[in-house]
Amino acid sequence: MQPTDIADTLDRFQWDALRALCAPSPDPSRLSGAAVEQLVKDDLLELHDDRPSLTAKGRRVVVCGSPTLWNS
């Protein structure tokens, strides 16, 4: 799947989690646990010492965004 295809399947909580983790000092305690779990399964996030961080694939999805979001 292309990053934009994946991006179109993400819900609001998953997008919020991805965007939050792009911040210089992300606060993982404010993230939805279910969203993080699904993003790890989709290889968009990985856990290091129980802290989520973006994978290369996750960064591509954030950078490419979603055509649905572009048009809103």
mmCIF file of C-alpha atoms in Angstrom, residues 29-69:
data_model
loop_
_atom_site.group_PDB
_atom_site.id
_atom_site.type_symbol
_atom_site.label_atom_id
_atom_site.label_comp_id
_atom_site.label_asym_id
_atom_site.label_seq_id
_atom_site.Cartn_x
_atom_site.Cartn_y
_atom_site.Cartn_z
ATOM 1 C CA SER A 29 0.487 9.928 27.880
ATOM 2 C CA ARG A 30 -2.055 11.974 25.870
ATOM 3 C CA LEU A 31 -2.330 9.348 23.098
ATOM 4 C CA SER A 32 -5.149 6.865 22.673
ATOM 5 C CA GLY A 33 -3.910 3.414 23.677
ATOM 6 C CA ALA A 34 -6.081 1.725 21.055
ATOM 7 C CA ALA A 35 -4.769 4.062 18.346
ATOM 8 C CA VAL A 36 -1.154 3.407 19.330
ATOM 9 C CA GLU A 37 -1.774 -0.350 19.370
ATOM 10 C CA GLN A 38 -3.238 -0.297 15.850
ATOM 11 C CA LEU A 39 -0.462 1.962 14.530
ATOM 12 C CA VAL A 40 2.149 -0.453 15.903
ATOM 13 C CA LYS A 41 0.348 -3.337 14.141
ATOM 14 C CA ASP A 42 0.354 -1.302 10.910
ATOM 15 C CA ASP A 43 4.120 -0.662 11.292
ATOM 16 C CA LEU A 44 3.604 3.095 11.542
ATOM 17 C CA LEU A 45 4.859 3.228 15.136
ATOM 18 C CA GLU A 46 7.319 1.175 17.132
ATOM 19 C CA LEU A 47 7.779 0.905 20.867
ATOM 20 C CA HIS A 48 11.075 1.624 22.608
ATOM 21 C CA ASP A 49 10.917 1.066 26.364
ATOM 22 C CA ASP A 50 7.099 1.259 26.071
ATOM 23 C CA ARG A 51 7.317 4.691 24.414
ATOM 24 C CA PRO A 52 5.907 4.995 20.876
ATOM 25 C CA SER A 53 7.940 6.538 18.085
ATOM 26 C CA LEU A 54 7.380 6.916 14.361
ATOM 27 C CA THR A 55 8.825 4.375 11.971
ATOM 28 C CA ALA A 56 10.114 5.389 8.540
ATOM 29 C CA LYS A 57 6.792 4.218 7.110
ATOM 30 C CA GLY A 58 4.917 6.308 9.703
ATOM 31 C CA ARG A 59 6.914 9.414 8.774
ATOM 32 C CA ARG A 60 6.071 8.889 5.077
ATOM 33 C CA VAL A 61 2.365 8.628 5.919
ATOM 34 C CA VAL A 62 2.470 11.856 7.947
ATOM 35 C CA VAL A 63 4.389 13.720 5.245
ATOM 36 C CA CYS A 64 2.150 12.490 2.421
ATOM 37 C CA GLY A 65 -1.043 12.969 4.393
ATOM 38 C CA SER A 66 -4.413 11.982 3.100
ATOM 39 C CA PRO A 67 -6.202 13.316 0.026
ATOM 40 C CA THR A 68 -9.338 13.330 2.174
ATOM 41 C CA LEU A 69 -7.632 15.715 4.585
#
